[in-house]
Short mmCIF file of C-alpha atoms in Angstrom, two decimals:
data_model
loop_
_atom_site.label_atom_id
_atom_site.label_comp_id
_atom_site.label_asym_id
_atom_site.label_seq_id
_atom_site.Cartn_x
_atom_site.Cartn_y
_atom_site.Cartn_z
CA LEU A 1 10.50 -40.06 -18.62
CA ALA A 2 9.53 -43.96 -21.47
CA PRO A 3 5.90 -44.66 -20.83
CA ARG A 4 5.00 -46.79 -17.72
CA PRO A 5 3.81 -50.30 -18.64
CA LEU A 6 -0.34 -49.91 -18.42
CA ASP A 7 0.09 -53.34 -18.77
CA ALA A 8 2.04 -54.84 -16.21
CA GLN A 9 1.17 -57.10 -13.51
CA ALA A 10 2.94 -55.37 -10.81
CA ASP A 11 4.67 -51.73 -11.46
CA PHE A 12 7.56 -50.79 -9.18
CA LEU A 13 8.95 -47.88 -10.75
CA PRO A 14 9.71 -44.86 -8.68
CA GLY A 15 8.14 -42.38 -8.72
CA THR A 16 4.37 -42.28 -9.01
CA PRO A 17 1.88 -41.20 -6.50
CA ASP A 18 -1.49 -42.93 -5.94
CA LEU A 19 -3.26 -41.60 -9.08
CA SER A 20 -6.76 -43.05 -8.01
CA LEU A 21 -6.82 -40.55 -4.31
CA PHE A 22 -6.66 -37.74 -6.43
CA PRO A 23 -9.62 -35.41 -5.40
CA ARG A 24 -11.92 -35.34 -8.09
CA ALA A 25 -14.70 -34.10 -6.76
CA ALA A 26 -12.91 -30.95 -4.45
CA TRP A 27 -10.49 -30.01 -7.47
CA ALA A 28 -13.73 -29.14 -8.97
CA ALA A 29 -15.29 -27.80 -6.87
CA ALA A 30 -12.02 -25.51 -5.92
CA HIS A 31 -11.23 -25.32 -9.74
CA LEU A 32 -13.61 -22.34 -10.77
CA ALA A 33 -13.94 -19.86 -7.87
CA PRO A 34 -14.99 -16.73 -9.56
CA ARG A 35 -12.50 -13.05 -10.03
CA PRO A 36 -12.83 -10.21 -8.47
CA LEU A 37 -14.09 -7.87 -12.07
CA ASP A 38 -11.50 -4.93 -12.61
CA ALA A 39 -13.19 -2.29 -12.07
CA GLN A 40 -11.88 0.16 -14.07
CA ALA A 41 -13.00 1.12 -17.29
CA ASP A 42 -10.15 1.11 -20.44
CA PHE A 43 -9.07 1.32 -23.78
CA LEU A 44 -6.44 -0.98 -23.83
CA PRO A 45 -7.22 -3.27 -26.81
CA GLY A 46 -5.96 -7.52 -27.15
CA THR A 47 -8.06 -7.85 -23.50
CA PRO A 48 -11.75 -10.05 -24.90
CA ASP A 49 -14.57 -9.88 -21.92
CA LEU A 50 -13.61 -12.57 -19.03
CA SER A 51 -16.95 -11.94 -17.77
CA LEU A 52 -18.53 -13.92 -20.47
CA PHE A 53 -16.11 -17.16 -20.27
CA PRO A 54 -18.32 -19.75 -19.64
CA ARG A 55 -18.51 -21.14 -16.21
CA ALA A 56 -21.81 -23.07 -16.12
CA ALA A 57 -20.45 -24.75 -19.43
CA TRP A 58 -16.61 -25.84 -18.55
CA ALA A 59 -17.47 -26.54 -14.84
CA ALA A 60 -20.17 -29.26 -16.24
CA ALA A 61 -17.25 -30.55 -18.98
CA GLN A 62 -15.36 -30.41 -15.96
CA ARG A 63 -17.53 -32.37 -13.59
CA ARG A 64 -17.73 -34.95 -15.99
CA VAL A 65 -14.11 -34.95 -17.58
CA LEU A 66 -13.31 -35.99 -13.56
CA ALA A 67 -15.53 -38.38 -13.59
CA GLU A 68 -14.11 -40.19 -17.02
CA LEU A 69 -10.35 -39.75 -16.79
CA PRO A 70 -9.00 -43.06 -16.37
CA HIS A 71 -6.46 -42.98 -13.57
CA HIS A 72 -3.37 -43.82 -15.19
CA ALA A 73 -4.09 -40.32 -17.02
CA LEU A 74 -2.62 -38.43 -14.70
CA GLY A 75 0.40 -38.96 -14.79
CA TYR A 76 3.10 -37.73 -17.29
CA PRO A 77 1.67 -36.41 -20.11
CA ASP A 78 2.71 -36.69 -23.68
CA PRO A 79 5.03 -33.70 -24.10
CA ARG A 80 2.95 -32.73 -27.50
CA GLY A 81 -0.30 -33.05 -25.72
CA LEU A 82 -2.96 -35.13 -25.03
CA PRO A 83 -4.13 -37.34 -27.88
CA ARG A 84 -7.83 -36.49 -28.05
CA LEU A 85 -7.70 -32.83 -27.43
CA ARG A 86 -5.33 -33.49 -30.48
CA THR A 87 -7.93 -34.13 -32.62
CA ALA A 88 -9.93 -32.27 -31.74
CA LEU A 89 -7.66 -29.22 -31.74
CA ALA A 90 -6.56 -30.49 -35.52
CA GLU A 91 -10.76 -31.66 -37.08
CA LEU A 92 -11.56 -27.24 -34.76
CA LEU A 93 -8.96 -25.77 -37.09
CA THR A 94 -9.04 -27.49 -40.13
CA ARG A 95 -12.81 -26.66 -39.93
CA ARG A 96 -12.11 -23.32 -38.83
CA ARG A 97 -8.91 -21.48 -39.49
CA GLY A 98 -8.56 -23.74 -43.20
CA VAL A 99 -5.26 -25.32 -41.95
CA VAL A 100 -3.99 -27.94 -42.76
CA ALA A 101 -3.97 -30.32 -38.95
CA ASP A 102 -2.37 -33.67 -38.93
CA PRO A 103 -3.27 -34.55 -34.65
CA GLU A 104 0.65 -35.82 -34.97
CA ARG A 105 1.93 -31.83 -35.50
CA VAL A 106 -0.06 -30.47 -33.09
CA VAL A 107 1.99 -29.54 -30.17
CA VAL A 108 0.03 -28.47 -27.11
CA VAL A 109 1.10 -24.75 -25.58
CA SER A 110 0.60 -22.23 -22.90
CA GLY A 111 0.03 -20.59 -25.01
CA VAL A 112 1.20 -18.28 -28.71
CA ALA A 113 3.84 -17.13 -25.48
CA GLN A 114 4.85 -20.54 -25.23
CA ALA A 115 5.00 -21.16 -28.73
CA ALA A 116 7.34 -18.63 -30.04
CA THR A 117 9.88 -19.73 -27.06
CA LEU A 118 9.81 -23.05 -28.45
CA LEU A 119 10.08 -22.00 -32.12
CA GLY A 120 12.45 -19.42 -31.55
CA THR A 121 14.82 -21.77 -29.20
CA VAL A 122 14.77 -24.48 -31.68
CA LEU A 123 15.67 -22.62 -34.46
CA HIS A 124 18.23 -21.05 -32.18
CA ALA A 125 20.13 -24.36 -31.57
CA ARG A 126 19.82 -24.75 -35.88
CA GLY A 127 21.92 -21.30 -35.70
CA VAL A 128 19.05 -19.05 -36.42
CA ARG A 129 20.27 -15.55 -35.06
CA ALA A 130 17.79 -13.11 -36.07
CA VAL A 131 13.77 -12.82 -37.21
CA GLY A 132 12.54 -9.97 -39.15
CA THR A 133 8.68 -8.78 -37.10
CA GLU A 134 6.54 -6.41 -38.31
CA ASP A 135 6.55 -3.00 -37.85
CA PRO A 136 3.78 -1.31 -36.29
CA GLY A 137 3.53 -4.83 -34.44
CA SER A 138 3.04 -6.36 -30.80
CA PRO A 139 5.83 -5.98 -28.69
CA ASP A 140 5.99 -9.78 -27.62
CA HIS A 141 6.93 -10.89 -30.21
CA GLU A 142 10.14 -9.34 -29.64
CA THR A 143 10.80 -10.04 -26.56
CA LEU A 144 9.72 -13.68 -26.91
CA TYR A 145 12.43 -13.73 -29.68
CA ALA A 146 14.82 -11.72 -27.83
CA SER A 147 14.40 -14.22 -25.05
CA ALA A 148 15.99 -17.20 -26.96
CA GLY A 149 18.62 -14.96 -28.41
CA LEU A 150 16.65 -13.79 -31.29
CA ASP A 151 17.66 -9.75 -32.85
CA ALA A 152 13.75 -9.46 -33.92
CA VAL A 153 14.49 -6.88 -37.42
CA PRO A 154 11.15 -3.87 -37.55
CA LEU A 155 9.97 -4.89 -40.57
CA PRO A 156 7.01 -2.18 -42.52
CA LEU A 157 4.26 -2.78 -43.50
CA ASP A 158 1.93 -1.16 -46.47
CA GLY A 159 -2.02 -1.63 -47.43
CA GLU A 160 -1.13 -5.42 -48.84
CA GLY A 161 0.80 -6.75 -45.44
CA LEU A 162 4.27 -6.06 -44.72
CA ASP A 163 6.54 -5.13 -47.09
CA THR A 164 7.84 -8.34 -49.01
CA ARG A 165 10.93 -6.36 -50.30
CA ALA A 166 11.65 -5.09 -47.37
CA LEU A 167 11.66 -8.68 -45.86
CA ARG A 168 13.97 -9.78 -48.99
CA ALA A 169 16.45 -6.64 -48.42
CA SER A 170 16.07 -6.74 -44.41
CA GLY A 171 18.51 -10.87 -45.12
CA VAL A 172 16.16 -13.02 -42.46
CA ARG A 173 14.57 -15.93 -43.46
CA VAL A 174 12.55 -16.74 -40.32
CA VAL A 175 9.39 -13.81 -40.06
CA VAL A 176 6.52 -13.22 -37.49
CA THR A 177 3.19 -12.26 -39.10
CA THR A 178 -0.28 -11.60 -37.41
CA PRO A 179 -1.68 -12.43 -41.77
CA ALA A 180 -5.54 -13.39 -40.55
CA HIS A 181 -5.66 -9.10 -38.15
CA GLN A 182 -2.45 -7.43 -38.87
CA PHE A 183 -1.53 -6.35 -34.99
CA PRO A 184 -2.23 -3.69 -34.53
CA SER A 185 -3.55 -2.32 -38.38
CA GLY A 186 -6.05 -4.71 -38.52
CA ILE A 187 -5.34 -4.96 -42.04
CA ALA A 188 -6.01 -8.53 -43.64
CA TYR A 189 -2.76 -9.43 -46.10
CA SER A 190 -4.03 -8.66 -49.58
CA ALA A 191 -4.25 -13.17 -51.79
CA ARG A 192 -1.04 -10.91 -53.56
CA ARG A 193 0.88 -10.37 -50.30
CA ARG A 194 0.34 -13.99 -49.14
CA GLY A 195 1.50 -15.04 -52.04
CA GLU A 196 4.91 -13.08 -51.97
CA LEU A 197 5.22 -14.00 -48.18
CA LEU A 198 5.66 -17.27 -49.04
CA ASP A 199 7.40 -17.23 -52.63
CA TRP A 200 10.20 -15.22 -50.33
CA ALA A 201 9.79 -18.34 -47.95
CA ARG A 202 10.33 -21.01 -50.32
CA GLU A 203 13.53 -19.47 -52.05
CA VAL A 204 15.30 -18.17 -49.22
CA ASP A 205 14.18 -21.65 -48.11
CA GLY A 206 13.01 -19.36 -44.68
CA LEU A 207 10.37 -20.05 -42.69
CA VAL A 208 6.59 -17.93 -42.21
CA VAL A 209 5.04 -17.90 -38.08
CA GLU A 210 1.63 -16.93 -38.05
CA ASP A 211 0.34 -15.58 -34.94
CA ASP A 212 -3.65 -16.08 -35.63
CA TYR A 213 -3.88 -14.56 -32.24
CA ASP A 214 -7.66 -13.47 -32.88
CA GLY A 215 -7.95 -15.19 -36.09
CA ASP A 216 -11.75 -16.28 -35.25
CA PHE A 217 -13.49 -12.38 -34.70
CA ARG A 218 -14.88 -11.01 -37.68
CA TYR A 219 -17.87 -9.33 -38.33
CA ASP A 220 -18.42 -8.47 -42.53
CA ARG A 221 -17.82 -11.78 -43.68
CA ALA A 222 -16.40 -15.25 -42.80
CA PRO A 223 -13.15 -15.64 -40.96
CA VAL A 224 -10.20 -15.07 -43.37
CA GLY A 225 -8.12 -18.51 -43.52
CA ALA A 226 -5.06 -19.30 -41.75
CA LEU A 227 -1.77 -18.92 -44.33
CA GLN A 228 -0.09 -22.02 -42.86
CA GLY A 229 -2.79 -24.11 -45.18
CA LEU A 230 -0.78 -23.54 -48.37
CA ASP A 231 2.33 -24.41 -47.80
CA PRO A 232 2.11 -26.38 -44.05
CA GLU A 233 5.40 -26.99 -44.75
CA ARG A 234 6.66 -23.59 -44.58
CA VAL A 235 4.21 -21.83 -42.74
CA ALA A 236 3.77 -22.84 -38.42
CA TYR A 237 1.32 -22.33 -36.55
CA ALA A 238 0.02 -20.67 -33.10
CA GLY A 239 -2.88 -19.96 -31.75
CA SER A 240 -4.55 -19.83 -27.71
CA VAL A 241 -7.71 -19.72 -26.57
CA SER A 242 -6.29 -16.31 -25.07
CA LYS A 243 -8.75 -13.93 -26.67
CA SER A 244 -11.47 -17.01 -27.60
CA LEU A 245 -12.09 -17.99 -23.63
CA ALA A 246 -9.50 -16.25 -21.58
CA PRO A 247 -6.01 -15.87 -21.22
CA GLY A 248 -5.72 -17.82 -17.30
CA LEU A 249 -6.77 -20.21 -18.46
CA ARG A 250 -2.94 -20.87 -20.44
CA LEU A 251 -3.16 -23.01 -23.54
CA GLY A 252 -2.56 -22.71 -27.07
CA TRP A 253 -1.12 -24.85 -30.15
CA LEU A 254 1.66 -24.73 -32.69
CA LEU A 255 1.22 -26.27 -36.11
CA VAL A 256 4.90 -27.34 -36.60
CA PRO A 257 5.94 -28.30 -40.05
CA GLU A 258 7.54 -32.14 -40.28
CA SER A 259 11.15 -30.91 -40.83
CA LEU A 260 10.54 -29.16 -36.96
CA ALA A 261 8.50 -31.19 -34.94
CA GLU A 262 10.65 -33.57 -33.06
CA GLU A 263 13.37 -30.69 -32.46
CA VAL A 264 10.14 -28.68 -31.43
CA VAL A 265 8.39 -31.93 -29.05
CA GLU A 266 11.91 -32.65 -27.33
CA ARG A 267 11.96 -29.18 -26.14
CA LYS A 268 8.49 -28.85 -24.46
CA ARG A 269 9.76 -32.04 -22.85
CA THR A 270 12.62 -30.85 -21.00
CA MET A 271 10.64 -27.26 -21.00
CA ASP A 272 7.95 -28.30 -18.90
CA LEU A 273 6.76 -31.60 -19.68
CA GLY A 274 3.79 -30.56 -20.80
CA ASN A 275 0.81 -29.35 -19.99
CA PRO A 276 -1.89 -29.78 -17.32
CA VAL A 277 -4.03 -33.08 -18.03
CA VAL A 278 -7.08 -32.58 -16.90
CA ASP A 279 -7.43 -28.90 -18.48
CA GLN A 280 -6.20 -30.52 -21.83
CA ALA A 281 -8.78 -32.78 -21.54
CA LEU A 282 -11.07 -30.55 -20.41
CA LEU A 283 -10.84 -28.30 -23.83
CA ALA A 284 -11.03 -31.35 -25.59
CA ARG A 285 -14.71 -31.96 -24.40
CA PHE A 286 -16.19 -28.19 -24.53
CA VAL A 287 -14.84 -28.26 -28.33
CA GLU A 288 -15.85 -31.63 -28.84
CA ARG A 289 -19.38 -30.79 -28.17
CA GLY A 290 -19.89 -28.12 -30.17
CA ASP A 291 -19.32 -25.70 -26.63
CA TYR A 292 -16.58 -23.75 -28.07
CA ASP A 293 -18.59 -23.31 -31.70
CA ARG A 294 -21.79 -21.83 -29.40
CA HIS A 295 -19.16 -19.49 -27.36
CA LEU A 296 -17.52 -17.72 -30.00
CA ARG A 297 -20.95 -17.44 -31.62
CA ARG A 298 -22.15 -16.23 -28.44
CA CYS A 299 -19.11 -13.42 -28.11
CA ARG A 300 -18.51 -12.28 -32.10
CA ARG A 301 -22.54 -10.73 -31.24
CA ALA A 302 -21.75 -8.85 -28.07
CA TYR A 303 -18.13 -7.62 -29.70
CA ARG A 304 -20.38 -6.95 -33.17
CA GLU A 305 -22.53 -4.44 -30.78
CA ARG A 306 -19.84 -2.87 -28.64
CA ARG A 307 -17.29 -2.54 -31.82
CA ASP A 308 -20.96 0.05 -33.20
CA THR A 309 -21.28 1.24 -30.33
CA LEU A 310 -17.60 2.56 -30.28
CA PHE A 311 -17.70 3.80 -33.36
CA ALA A 312 -21.53 6.06 -32.75
CA ALA A 313 -19.68 6.95 -29.59
CA LEU A 314 -16.56 8.64 -31.76
CA ALA A 315 -18.75 9.59 -34.76
CA GLU A 316 -20.37 11.95 -31.85
CA HIS A 317 -17.91 12.63 -29.85
CA PHE A 318 -14.80 13.09 -31.84
CA PRO A 319 -16.37 14.31 -34.98
CA GLY A 320 -14.05 13.23 -38.11
CA THR A 321 -12.45 10.69 -36.39
CA ARG A 322 -11.01 7.87 -39.32
CA VAL A 323 -12.45 4.54 -38.30
CA SER A 324 -9.86 1.41 -39.67
CA GLY A 325 -9.82 -1.46 -39.11
CA ILE A 326 -13.80 -2.32 -37.89
CA ALA A 327 -14.57 -5.72 -39.98
CA ALA A 328 -12.56 -7.66 -37.57
CA GLY A 329 -10.54 -8.20 -34.27
CA LEU A 330 -10.76 -6.88 -31.23
CA HIS A 331 -9.93 -2.90 -32.07
CA VAL A 332 -9.48 -0.67 -34.34
CA ILE A 333 -7.04 2.06 -35.01
CA ALA A 334 -8.93 5.50 -34.51
CA GLU A 335 -7.59 8.80 -36.27
CA LEU A 336 -8.49 12.12 -35.14
CA PRO A 337 -8.58 15.27 -36.11
CA PRO A 338 -5.46 17.21 -36.36
CA ARG A 339 -6.44 19.63 -34.06
CA TYR A 340 -6.67 17.17 -31.39
CA GLY A 341 -2.76 16.66 -30.89
CA PRO A 342 0.04 16.83 -30.10
CA ALA A 343 -0.75 12.68 -29.39
CA ASP A 344 1.80 12.98 -25.84
CA ARG A 345 -0.35 15.88 -24.81
CA PHE A 346 -3.79 14.46 -25.98
CA LEU A 347 -2.90 11.12 -24.33
CA ALA A 348 -1.95 13.19 -20.65
CA ARG A 349 -4.45 15.03 -20.68
CA VAL A 350 -6.98 11.73 -21.43
CA ASN A 351 -4.96 9.30 -18.76
CA ALA A 352 -5.06 12.71 -15.90
CA ALA A 353 -9.03 11.73 -16.29
CA GLY A 354 -8.84 7.98 -15.21
CA ILE A 355 -9.27 6.62 -18.92
CA ALA A 356 -6.03 4.03 -20.55
CA VAL A 357 -5.62 4.77 -23.60
CA ARG A 358 -3.24 2.93 -26.18
CA ALA A 359 -1.80 5.46 -28.88
CA LEU A 360 -0.66 3.29 -32.07
CA THR A 361 3.61 4.94 -31.83
CA SER A 362 3.47 2.39 -29.16
CA TYR A 363 3.97 -0.23 -31.14
CA THR A 364 6.66 0.89 -33.64
CA ARG A 365 9.70 1.58 -33.77
CA THR A 366 9.25 4.33 -36.34
CA PRO A 367 8.86 8.34 -35.35
CA PRO A 368 5.52 9.34 -35.97
CA ARG A 369 5.46 11.76 -38.91
CA ASP A 370 3.09 14.19 -38.42
CA ASP A 371 1.42 15.52 -34.52
CA VAL A 372 -1.72 13.42 -35.61
CA VAL A 373 -3.33 11.61 -32.82
CA ARG A 374 -3.63 7.64 -34.07
CA LEU A 375 -4.74 5.66 -31.19
CA VAL A 376 -5.19 1.85 -30.82
CA LEU A 377 -9.00 1.20 -29.21
CA GLY A 378 -9.38 -1.91 -27.60
CA TYR A 379 -14.03 -2.57 -27.46
CA ALA A 380 -14.09 -6.24 -26.36
CA HIS A 381 -14.18 -5.63 -22.90
CA VAL A 382 -15.28 -3.10 -22.56
CA PRO A 383 -19.26 -2.97 -21.70
CA PRO A 384 -21.36 -0.29 -24.98
CA SER A 385 -22.57 2.31 -21.60
CA ARG A 386 -18.90 2.17 -19.89
CA ILE A 387 -17.64 2.95 -23.70
CA ARG A 388 -20.66 5.43 -24.76
CA SER A 389 -19.53 6.81 -21.12
CA GLY A 390 -15.92 6.63 -21.99
CA ILE A 391 -15.39 8.33 -24.95
CA ARG A 392 -17.33 10.91 -23.61
CA THR A 393 -14.58 11.24 -21.01
CA MET A 394 -11.99 11.81 -23.32
CA ALA A 395 -13.83 13.79 -25.79
CA THR A 396 -13.91 16.30 -22.22
CA ALA A 397 -10.60 15.27 -20.94
CA ALA A 398 -9.13 16.37 -24.30
CA ALA A 399 -11.48 19.43 -25.04
CA GLY A 400 -8.77 22.00 -23.24
CA ASP A 401 -6.51 21.80 -26.44
CA VAL A 402 -9.35 21.92 -29.39
#
């Protein structure tokens, strides 16, 4: 798959159709067909409000991209991603997240899931057989690295982040973290804990994988900077547009230390030959023109209102509830008063009433220490009116147990 010579007088190499025949107008018209809205109100975390997707700006950018993209650009892409997009992402991430981002070290991926699979496969080939994961944490981390042949070693948290004493005792040399806004607890790793984590990585010649899954959404102050910016040779940084734009776009990025870059790129090439060119060019233009920043500002305003609505509804219908993790992200942790327990009975009643909700115990291997109900409540995708009615219905359903 060596690149085709662009300046050849005649090119008779096999395997490529006439790219000038690409149906640009029809593609632009069909690509943004509206999806049916899900009418079910739920508080499951992990989803942005897809109705906020900037259809008009996205469609306008797509028309311009399809009009301007040269024919040869529709051939097999660089597996790292289009240079234009890698440059745009490097500038964006440096400005917004404080990373050290050389476009040559940016790999465009199909979301954080593919980033994890790529890293896991490369690490397994190097002889790594285990990876540390946060507990509580995202179940996807364990699943994704297991698919690459790596065992997940759950590591506990404290009030500052991942417990580095447990990390040292575990013997692992790779650990997956969410330091800007830990999922699901909502902790932002302290400066001291970040330093301890990087000290560990240097001492054991290890690697920290940073999943920056919703780092752009902070409501009390500027977003916490990425850990990668403190030591780019010890941190692999992954992110995507799944929370900021839409998960269905399947676009993300992976910044890798120089020591891993060549192997990751080669694995990306053999995995899928690179991401779709039109989508990459479209995102690049969207970022370059400031549309991405404008969209994030719009989302932050909407999500802050919904967070405040959720906080008020919990105070009204579940008085005495302790709410944490409200400073950032797309979900909160709500610890209900003891009278609402046990959790399994509470969840059964609430789910039977048509309200989808998940307990904090769903994200940990550690058995619950008590019968207190601790809920992980996603709110970004729920309109304020539905938040109020949903919490009211939840309270009514739980009333029989109180």
